[in-house]
Coordinates of C-alpha atoms in Angstrom, one line a residue:
X1 CA 54.2 70.2 62.9
X2 CA 54.6 72.6 65.7
X3 CA 56.6 71.7 69.0
X4 CA 55.0 71.5 72.3
X5 CA 55.4 74.6 74.5
X6 CA 57.5 72.8 77.0
X7 CA 59.8 71.7 74.3
X8 CA 63.7 72.6 74.8
X9 CA 64.0 74.9 71.8
X10 CA 60.7 76.6 72.6
X11 CA 62.3 77.9 76.3
X12 CA 63.5 81.4 76.4
X13 CA 67.2 81.6 75.4
X14 CA 69.6 82.8 77.8
X15 CA 70.2 82.5 81.5
X16 CA 67.5 84.1 83.7
X17 CA 69.0 84.8 87.0
X18 CA 66.5 84.5 90.1
X19 CA 66.2 87.7 92.3
X20 CA 68.6 87.4 95.2
X21 CA 66.7 89.2 97.7
X22 CA 68.0 90.6 101.0
X23 CA 69.1 87.2 102.3
X24 CA 70.8 86.3 99.0
X25 CA 72.6 89.5 98.9
X26 CA 73.9 89.2 102.5
X27 CA 75.0 85.7 101.6
X28 CA 76.7 86.9 98.5
X29 CA 78.4 89.7 100.5
X30 CA 79.4 87.4 103.4
X31 CA 81.2 85.0 100.8
X32 CA 82.8 87.9 99.2
X33 CA 84.2 89.3 102.5
X34 CA 85.4 85.9 103.7
X35 CA 87.2 84.9 100.6
X36 CA 91.0 84.5 100.7
X37 CA 91.4 87.0 98.0
X38 CA 89.6 89.7 100.0
X39 CA 91.7 88.8 103.1
X40 CA 94.9 89.4 101.0
X41 CA 93.5 92.8 99.6
X42 CA 92.6 94.0 103.0
X43 CA 96.1 93.1 104.2
X44 CA 97.5 95.1 101.5
X45 CA 95.1 98.0 102.2
X46 CA 96.0 97.9 105.9
X47 CA 99.8 98.2 105.1
X48 CA 99.2 101.2 102.6
X49 CA 96.9 102.8 105.2
X50 CA 99.9 102.7 107.8
X51 CA 102.1 104.9 105.4
X52 CA 100.8 108.0 106.5
X53 CA 101.8 107.2 110.0
X54 CA 105.5 107.2 109.1
X55 CA 105.2 110.3 107.1
X56 CA 103.8 112.9 109.5
X57 CA 104.3 112.9 113.4
X58 CA 101.5 111.2 115.5
X59 CA 99.8 112.5 118.5
X60 CA 100.1 108.9 120.2
X61 CA 103.9 109.0 119.9
X62 CA 105.2 112.7 119.3
X63 CA 102.8 115.2 120.4
X64 CA 105.5 118.0 120.3
X65 CA 106.2 117.1 116.5
X66 CA 102.4 117.6 115.7
X67 CA 102.7 121.0 117.5
X68 CA 105.7 121.9 115.5
X69 CA 104.2 120.6 112.1
X70 CA 101.2 122.8 112.8
X71 CA 103.7 125.7 113.2
X72 CA 105.8 124.9 110.1
X73 CA 102.8 124.0 107.7
X74 CA 99.9 126.1 108.9
X75 CA 97.8 125.8 105.6
X76 CA 98.5 122.0 105.3
X77 CA 98.2 120.8 108.8
X78 CA 94.2 121.7 109.5
X79 CA 93.4 119.7 106.1
X80 CA 95.7 116.5 107.4
X81 CA 94.0 116.9 110.9
X82 CA 90.5 116.6 109.5
X83 CA 91.7 113.6 107.6
X84 CA 93.0 112.2 111.0
X85 CA 96.5 112.0 109.5
X86 CA 98.0 112.8 112.9
X87 CA 95.9 109.9 114.5
X88 CA 96.2 107.4 111.9
X89 CA 96.1 104.2 113.9
X90 CA 92.9 105.2 115.6
X91 CA 91.1 106.8 112.6
X92 CA 87.9 105.8 111.5
X93 CA 89.3 104.6 107.9
X94 CA 92.3 102.5 109.4
X95 CA 89.9 101.1 112.2
X96 CA 87.4 100.0 109.3
X97 CA 90.2 98.2 107.3
X98 CA 91.3 96.7 110.6
X99 CA 87.8 95.4 111.6
X100 CA 87.1 94.2 108.2
X101 CA 90.3 92.2 107.8
X102 CA 89.7 90.8 111.3
X103 CA 86.1 89.6 110.3
X104 CA 87.4 88.4 106.8
X105 CA 90.2 86.3 108.6
X106 CA 87.7 84.7 111.2
X107 CA 85.4 84.0 108.2
X108 CA 88.2 82.3 106.2
X109 CA 89.6 80.3 109.3
X110 CA 86.3 78.8 110.6
X111 CA 85.0 76.9 107.4
X112 CA 88.6 75.7 106.7
X113 CA 89.0 74.4 110.2
X114 CA 85.8 72.6 109.6
X115 CA 86.8 71.0 106.5
X116 CA 90.4 70.2 107.9
X117 CA 88.9 68.3 110.8
X118 CA 86.8 66.3 108.4
X119 CA 89.6 65.4 106.1
X120 CA 91.6 64.3 109.2
X121 CA 88.9 61.8 109.9
X122 CA 88.6 60.7 106.3
X123 CA 90.4 57.8 104.7
X124 CA 92.7 58.3 101.9
X125 CA 91.1 58.0 98.4
X126 CA 90.5 54.8 96.6
X127 CA 93.4 53.8 94.2
X128 CA 92.9 55.2 90.7
X129 CA 92.3 52.7 88.0
X130 CA 95.1 54.1 85.8
X131 CA 98.1 55.0 87.9
X132 CA 100.0 55.8 84.8
X133 CA 98.3 59.3 84.3
X134 CA 99.6 60.5 87.6
X135 CA 102.9 62.2 88.3
X136 CA 106.1 60.2 89.1
X137 CA 104.6 57.0 87.7
X138 CA 107.2 54.3 87.8
X139 CA 106.9 50.5 87.7
X140 CA 109.1 47.6 89.1
X141 CA 108.8 43.7 88.8
X142 CA 108.5 42.0 92.0
X143 CA 111.0 39.2 92.8
X144 CA 110.1 35.5 91.8
X145 CA 107.7 33.9 94.1
X146 CA 106.5 37.2 95.5
X147 CA 102.6 37.1 96.3
X148 CA 100.6 40.4 95.5
X149 CA 98.9 40.7 98.8
X150 CA 102.4 40.1 100.7
X151 CA 104.0 42.8 98.3
X152 CA 101.1 45.2 99.3
X153 CA 101.5 44.2 103.1
X154 CA 105.2 45.4 102.9
X155 CA 104.4 48.6 100.8
X156 CA 101.7 49.3 103.5
X157 CA 104.3 48.8 106.4
X158 CA 106.9 50.9 104.6
X159 CA 104.6 54.0 104.0
X160 CA 103.2 53.9 107.3
X161 CA 106.6 54.0 108.9
X162 CA 107.2 57.1 106.8
X163 CA 104.4 59.0 108.3
X164 CA 101.7 58.1 105.8
X165 CA 98.1 57.5 106.7
X166 CA 97.3 54.3 104.8
X167 CA 94.3 52.3 103.8
X168 CA 94.4 48.8 101.9
X169 CA 92.3 47.7 98.9
X170 CA 92.3 43.9 97.8
X171 CA 90.3 42.6 95.1
X172 CA 90.6 39.0 93.2
X173 CA 92.9 40.6 90.4
X174 CA 94.9 43.2 92.2
X175 CA 95.9 44.7 95.7
X176 CA 96.8 48.1 96.4
X177 CA 97.5 50.6 99.0
X178 CA 96.5 54.4 99.4
X179 CA 98.7 56.6 101.4
X180 CA 98.3 60.2 102.3
X181 CA 100.5 62.8 104.4
X182 CA 101.1 66.4 104.8
X183 CA 98.2 67.2 106.7
X184 CA 100.4 69.5 108.9
X185 CA 100.7 71.8 106.1
X186 CA 97.1 72.7 106.2
X187 CA 97.3 72.7 110.0
X188 CA 100.3 75.2 109.5
X189 CA 98.0 77.3 107.5
X190 CA 95.2 77.4 109.9
X191 CA 97.5 78.1 112.9
X192 CA 99.0 81.0 110.8
X193 CA 95.5 82.5 110.0
X194 CA 94.3 82.0 113.6
X195 CA 97.5 83.5 115.1
X196 CA 97.0 86.6 112.9
X197 CA 93.4 86.9 114.3
X198 CA 95.0 86.6 117.8
X199 CA 97.5 89.2 117.1
X200 CA 94.7 91.6 116.0
X201 CA 92.6 90.7 119.1
X202 CA 95.5 91.3 121.5
X203 CA 96.9 94.4 119.9
X204 CA 93.3 95.8 120.2
X205 CA 93.1 94.9 124.0
X206 CA 96.8 96.1 124.5
X207 CA 95.8 99.5 122.8
X208 CA 92.6 99.7 124.9
X209 CA 94.2 98.9 128.3
X210 CA 97.7 100.2 128.0
X211 CA 99.5 103.6 127.7
X212 CA 102.6 105.4 126.5
X213 CA 103.9 108.5 128.0
X214 CA 107.0 110.6 127.5
X215 CA 109.1 112.4 130.0
X216 CA 112.4 114.5 129.6
X217 CA 114.7 114.0 132.5
X218 CA 117.7 115.7 133.2
X219 CA 120.9 114.4 134.6
X220 CA 120.4 114.5 138.5
X221 CA 116.6 114.9 138.4
X222 CA 114.0 112.2 139.2
X223 CA 110.7 111.3 137.5
X224 CA 107.6 109.9 139.5
X225 CA 105.4 107.7 137.9
X226 CA 102.1 109.6 138.4
X227 CA 99.9 111.1 135.6
X228 CA 100.7 114.6 136.1
X229 CA 104.6 114.1 136.0
X230 CA 104.4 113.0 132.2
X231 CA 105.2 115.5 129.8
X232 CA 102.9 114.0 127.3
X233 CA 100.5 111.1 128.1
X234 CA 98.5 108.9 125.7
X235 CA 96.2 106.3 127.5
X236 CA 94.3 103.6 125.8
X237 CA 90.4 103.9 125.7
X238 CA 89.9 101.8 128.9
X239 CA 92.9 102.9 130.7
X240 CA 92.5 103.7 134.6
X241 CA 95.3 106.0 136.2
X242 CA 94.8 104.1 139.2
X243 CA 96.6 101.3 137.7
X244 CA 100.0 103.0 137.4
X245 CA 102.5 101.3 139.5
X246 CA 104.1 104.1 141.9
X247 CA 108.0 104.0 141.3
X248 CA 110.8 106.7 140.9
X249 CA 113.0 106.9 138.0
X250 CA 116.3 108.8 138.4
X251 CA 118.9 109.7 135.7
X252 CA 122.1 109.4 137.4
X253 CA 124.3 109.7 134.3
X254 CA 124.0 109.6 130.6
X255 CA 127.1 108.9 128.5
X256 CA 127.7 109.0 124.7
X257 CA 130.6 107.5 123.0
X258 CA 131.6 109.4 119.7
X259 CA 133.6 107.8 116.9
X260 CA 137.2 109.4 116.8
X261 CA 139.5 107.0 114.7
X262 CA 137.5 107.0 111.4
X263 CA 138.0 110.4 109.8
X264 CA 135.2 109.7 107.4
X265 CA 132.6 109.5 110.3
X266 CA 134.3 111.4 112.9
X267 CA 132.0 112.7 115.6
X268 CA 129.3 110.1 114.8
X269 CA 127.7 108.7 118.1
X270 CA 128.5 104.9 118.6
X271 CA 126.6 104.3 121.9
X272 CA 124.1 106.0 124.2
X273 CA 123.9 104.9 127.8
X274 CA 121.4 106.0 130.3
X275 CA 122.3 104.9 133.9
X276 CA 119.4 105.2 136.1
X277 CA 118.0 104.2 139.5
X278 CA 114.3 102.9 140.0
X279 CA 112.9 102.9 143.2
X280 CA 109.5 100.9 143.7
X281 CA 107.2 102.2 146.5
X282 CA 108.1 100.7 149.7
X283 CA 111.2 98.9 148.2
X284 CA 114.8 99.5 147.8
X285 CA 116.4 101.3 145.0
X286 CA 117.7 99.1 142.0
X287 CA 120.1 100.4 139.4
X288 CA 119.5 100.2 135.7
X289 CA 120.5 100.7 132.2
X290 CA 118.6 102.1 129.3
X291 CA 120.3 101.7 125.8
X292 CA 118.8 102.4 122.4
X293 CA 116.8 99.2 121.4
X294 CA 117.9 98.0 124.9
X295 CA 114.8 98.9 127.0
X296 CA 114.4 98.7 130.8
X297 CA 111.5 96.8 131.8
X298 CA 110.4 97.6 135.4
X299 CA 107.2 97.7 137.4
X300 CA 105.0 96.7 134.5
X301 CA 106.5 99.3 132.1
X302 CA 108.9 99.2 129.4
X303 CA 111.3 102.3 129.3
X304 CA 112.8 103.2 125.9
X305 CA 115.6 105.8 125.1
X306 CA 114.0 108.1 122.5
X307 CA 116.6 111.2 122.4
X308 CA 119.0 113.2 124.3
X309 CA 120.7 116.5 124.2
X310 CA 122.3 119.1 126.5
X311 CA 120.5 121.0 129.4
X312 CA 122.5 124.3 130.3
X313 CA 121.8 125.5 133.7
X314 CA 120.5 129.1 133.5
X315 CA 120.2 131.3 136.4
X316 CA 118.3 134.7 136.2
X317 CA 118.8 137.2 139.0
X318 CA 116.9 140.2 139.7
X319 CA 118.6 143.7 140.2
X320 CA 118.2 143.2 144.2
X321 CA 120.0 139.8 143.9
X322 CA 116.9 137.7 144.1
X323 CA 117.2 134.4 142.1
X324 CA 113.9 134.6 140.1
X325 CA 114.8 131.6 137.7
X326 CA 117.3 128.6 138.1
X327 CA 116.9 125.5 136.1
X328 CA 118.7 123.1 133.8
X329 CA 116.6 123.7 130.4
X330 CA 116.6 120.9 127.7
X331 CA 118.0 122.4 124.4
X332 CA 116.6 120.7 121.4
X333 CA 119.3 119.4 119.1
X334 CA 119.2 120.9 115.7
X335 CA 122.0 119.1 113.8
X336 CA 124.3 116.2 114.1
X337 CA 126.9 118.3 116.1
X338 CA 124.2 119.0 118.6
X339 CA 123.7 122.6 117.9
X340 CA 120.8 123.1 120.0
X341 CA 117.7 125.5 120.5
X342 CA 116.2 126.1 123.7
X343 CA 113.5 128.5 125.3
X344 CA 113.7 130.3 128.6
X345 CA 110.7 131.7 130.4
X346 CA 110.6 133.9 133.2
X347 CA 107.1 135.1 134.1
X348 CA 107.6 136.4 137.5
X349 CA 110.2 138.3 139.7
X350 CA 111.2 140.9 137.3
X351 CA 109.8 144.3 136.3
X352 CA 108.7 142.7 132.8
X353 CA 108.1 139.2 131.8
X354 CA 111.2 137.7 130.2
X355 CA 111.7 135.4 127.3
X356 CA 114.9 134.3 125.9
X357 CA 115.7 131.9 122.8
X358 CA 119.0 130.6 123.2
X359 CA 121.3 128.4 121.0
X360 CA 124.0 126.1 122.6
X361 CA 127.0 125.0 120.7
X362 CA 129.0 122.0 122.4
X363 CA 132.0 122.9 120.5
X364 CA 131.7 126.4 119.3
X365 CA 133.5 127.3 116.1
X366 CA 132.6 130.4 113.5
X367 CA 131.9 130.2 109.8
X368 CA 133.4 132.7 107.2
X369 CA 130.2 134.6 107.3
X370 CA 130.8 135.1 111.3
X371 CA 127.9 132.7 112.3
X372 CA 128.4 130.4 115.2
X373 CA 128.2 126.7 114.8
X374 CA 129.3 123.5 116.4
X375 CA 132.0 121.6 115.0
X376 CA 131.7 118.6 117.2
X377 CA 129.0 117.1 119.3
X378 CA 130.9 116.8 122.6
X379 CA 132.0 119.6 125.1
X380 CA 135.0 120.7 123.9
X381 CA 134.4 124.5 123.8
X382 CA 130.9 125.2 125.0
X383 CA 129.1 128.4 124.2
X384 CA 125.6 129.7 124.9
X385 CA 123.9 132.6 123.1
X386 CA 120.6 134.2 124.2
X387 CA 118.5 136.7 122.7
X388 CA 116.0 138.4 124.8
X389 CA 112.7 139.3 124.7
X390 CA 110.3 141.4 127.1
X391 CA 106.5 141.5 127.1
X392 CA 103.4 139.4 127.9
X393 CA 104.4 135.7 127.4
X394 CA 100.8 134.6 127.2
X395 CA 101.1 132.4 130.3
X396 CA 98.3 134.2 132.2
X397 CA 95.5 133.5 129.4
X398 CA 95.2 129.9 130.8
X399 CA 95.8 128.6 127.3
X400 CA 98.7 125.9 127.4
X401 CA 101.7 126.8 125.6
X402 CA 104.7 124.7 124.6
X403 CA 107.9 124.9 126.6
X404 CA 109.8 124.5 123.6
X405 CA 108.6 127.6 121.6
X406 CA 108.3 131.3 122.2
X407 CA 105.7 133.2 120.3
X408 CA 107.5 136.6 119.5
X409 CA 104.7 138.6 117.7
X410 CA 103.7 140.7 120.7
X411 CA 107.1 140.8 122.5
X412 CA 109.7 143.5 122.3
X413 CA 113.0 142.3 121.2
X414 CA 115.8 143.5 123.3
X415 CA 119.0 142.0 121.6
X416 CA 120.1 140.8 118.4
X417 CA 118.5 141.5 115.1
X418 CA 117.9 145.2 114.3
X419 CA 118.0 146.2 118.1
X420 CA 121.8 147.2 117.7
X421 CA 122.4 145.2 120.8
X422 CA 124.6 142.1 120.6
X423 CA 123.2 138.8 121.7
X424 CA 124.5 137.6 125.0
X425 CA 127.2 135.2 124.8
X426 CA 128.1 133.0 127.6
X427 CA 130.6 130.4 128.5
X428 CA 130.2 128.0 131.5
X429 CA 130.4 129.9 134.7
X430 CA 129.9 133.3 133.0
X431 CA 127.4 136.0 133.8
X432 CA 125.9 139.0 131.7
X433 CA 123.7 142.1 132.3
X434 CA 120.1 141.9 130.9
X435 CA 119.0 144.8 128.9
X436 CA 116.8 147.4 130.5
X437 CA 118.4 146.8 134.0
X438 CA 116.1 143.7 134.2
X439 CA 119.0 141.8 136.2
X440 CA 121.6 139.5 135.2
X441 CA 121.7 136.0 133.5
X442 CA 124.2 133.3 134.5
X443 CA 125.4 130.2 132.6
X444 CA 125.9 127.9 135.5
X445 CA 129.0 125.7 135.4
X446 CA 128.5 122.2 137.0
X447 CA 132.0 121.6 137.4
X448 CA 134.2 124.8 137.7
X449 CA 137.3 123.1 138.9
X450 CA 137.4 120.8 135.7
X451 CA 136.5 123.7 133.5
X452 CA 139.1 125.8 134.8
X453 CA 141.7 123.2 133.7
X454 CA 140.2 123.1 130.3
X455 CA 137.9 120.1 130.7
X456 CA 134.3 121.0 129.9
X457 CA 133.2 117.3 129.6
X458 CA 131.1 117.9 133.0
X459 CA 130.2 121.4 132.7
X460 CA 126.8 121.0 131.3
X461 CA 124.3 118.4 132.1
X462 CA 122.5 116.2 129.6
X463 CA 119.1 115.2 129.3
X464 CA 117.3 112.1 127.9
X465 CA 114.1 111.6 126.4
X466 CA 112.1 108.5 127.8
X467 CA 109.1 106.6 126.3
X468 CA 107.4 104.6 129.2
X469 CA 105.4 102.2 127.6
X470 CA 102.8 99.7 129.4
X471 CA 101.3 96.8 127.1
X472 CA 99.5 94.2 129.5
X473 CA 99.4 92.0 126.1
X474 CA 103.1 91.6 125.3
X475 CA 103.6 87.9 126.4
X476 CA 100.2 87.2 124.4
X477 CA 101.8 89.1 121.3
X478 CA 104.9 87.2 121.5
X479 CA 103.2 83.8 121.8
X480 CA 100.7 84.6 118.8
X481 CA 103.8 86.0 116.5
X482 CA 105.7 82.7 117.5
X483 CA 102.7 80.7 116.2
X484 CA 102.5 82.7 113.0
X485 CA 106.1 82.0 112.3
X486 CA 105.5 78.0 113.1
X487 CA 102.3 78.2 110.8
X488 CA 104.0 79.9 108.0
X489 CA 107.1 77.6 107.9
X490 CA 105.1 74.7 108.2
X491 CA 102.7 75.5 105.7
X492 CA 105.6 76.3 103.2
X493 CA 107.9 73.4 104.1
X494 CA 105.8 70.4 104.6
X495 CA 104.6 68.9 101.2
X496 CA 101.0 67.6 101.0
X497 CA 101.3 64.1 99.0
X498 CA 99.4 61.0 98.1
X499 CA 101.1 57.8 97.2
X500 CA 99.6 54.7 95.6
X501 CA 101.3 51.3 95.2
X502 CA 99.4 48.6 93.0
X503 CA 100.2 44.9 92.8
X504 CA 99.0 43.0 90.0
X505 CA 99.5 39.3 89.1
X506 CA 100.1 38.5 85.6
X507 CA 99.0 35.4 83.7
X508 CA 102.8 33.9 84.1
X509 CA 102.5 34.5 87.8
X510 CA 104.8 37.3 88.0
X511 CA 103.7 40.4 90.3
X512 CA 103.8 43.5 88.3
X513 CA 104.2 46.7 90.9
X514 CA 103.0 50.3 90.0
X515 CA 103.9 53.5 91.9
X516 CA 102.5 56.9 91.4
X517 CA 101.8 60.1 93.5
X518 CA 99.9 63.0 93.5
X519 CA 100.6 66.5 95.1
X520 CA 98.7 69.5 96.1
X521 CA 100.3 72.4 94.7
X522 CA 104.0 72.6 93.3
X523 CA 106.0 69.7 94.6
X524 CA 109.1 69.5 92.4
X525 CA 110.5 66.5 94.7
X526 CA 107.3 64.2 94.2
X527 CA 109.0 62.3 91.5
X528 CA 112.1 61.5 93.3
X529 CA 110.0 60.5 96.4
X530 CA 108.0 58.0 94.2
X531 CA 111.3 56.7 92.9
X532 CA 112.7 56.3 96.2
X533 CA 109.3 54.5 97.6
X534 CA 109.8 52.1 94.7
X535 CA 113.4 51.3 95.3
X536 CA 113.1 50.9 98.9
X537 CA 109.9 48.6 98.5
X538 CA 111.8 46.4 96.0
X539 CA 114.7 46.0 98.3
X540 CA 112.5 45.2 101.1
X541 CA 110.8 42.3 98.9
X542 CA 114.1 41.1 98.0
X543 CA 115.6 40.9 101.4
X544 CA 112.3 39.9 103.4
X545 CA 113.7 42.3 106.2
X546 CA 111.5 44.1 108.8
X547 CA 110.6 47.5 107.6
X548 CA 112.6 50.5 109.3
X549 CA 111.5 54.0 109.2
X550 CA 113.9 56.3 106.9
X551 CA 113.5 59.9 107.9
X552 CA 115.4 61.0 104.7
X553 CA 113.0 58.8 102.4
X554 CA 110.3 61.5 101.7

């Protein structure tokens, strides 16, 4: 006999998936994006995406380093620039991961928060029929003449005093209490994720309304907190230069302590200290100190110490005695002993434009090949060498050029190399004639009296490189970071447990007590906790003493 068409065996075999449609696909995509697995994956991707920012210099923090990277890697740098490798943290791909993580975290937190509030209002679950199938199951026999309901009353008071939410169940044959605690664990998880969202939002606002600027200051010089006074300046998207607080920053003294006891680390820097004076507009001057990892906070900005070096004072005089250049020029350190490279450009005042590439040696020494090098970073035997170039320095073309580099392709070399003319070598206080009757160049000594006695420690001024940072959201970032730690430790340390105590009256009138528990996740202390509850409960029944909370119980 044939089967009806609607018989089970007559239906098409296999599962036929319905068409999702646009709404279905959007719902599926949203569920995937807001899953915890996706959030963790995006967090990992964000960490990986940040790696290039530590491998190549960033325009936001080291614009001079980017310029130097282009000079050293002429073929690779343009490719990396197209990939936004020099602007990693504002790049399109990094921002995409950042925004997706932001949306994912919000999508994770909101449903979990709703579910958590519902769980907080719900009563603990009904006592299971078979407690013996649960973890930490143990039994006790109540003392004689103990009533089952009375035993559960004591158990309820005991668990409640230990921080459990409790509910009691009574029937004709048995009484029980269901207890639950550890909701702070889920609260901590929610606080952790909500605080992460807060950090992301706060960091976005801080990056939009803050700024970071760099300035090199030589001892004795003063910096004015105006936009044009910065060597490099990186404002946020919504930054307004009218919000800069007017103040001046003077570098009074820069001191360095070097290791001189341990021969294995001889000459290594121990401490850097920049003594400064800050003068807010219309107020009195205030002394301050800037150290490595010890920024100075003033007028809404944080001033960090980035680097330091020597700034020899160089003076160029024309043949008629006119001083055409006189300045303390920062020389960039090239090694641990502060062998330093500096550039001097004299565009006006001489018959030709003059450029000089100089090397400064704090403690000059000579290698076996005859080359100069510095054997110690402090000023013990300072020497300045200069190679002279003449020609068009390219300063009149209107194209910005770095003060730390000199393009020599179109210049004529006057000293050193194959010219047959020795490079100019100067000690503090010495002068030398420039080739081609251009004039003289002098290495100015800032303390000639001490240098004459053999003490060069004050003969050459030092410079300090400062990073001046403004972030209006620092307090918020600190607050959210503390909430992250609170949520993390709470989620890790607070156990989520359910405990049941059941009292059953036997035929002979004795009361049989059962104890069991259940944990969400791994809880190696659960069995010991159940045993502790059983022992305390039995002791309480024997003594009939009032219940006293024991914080060490569970």
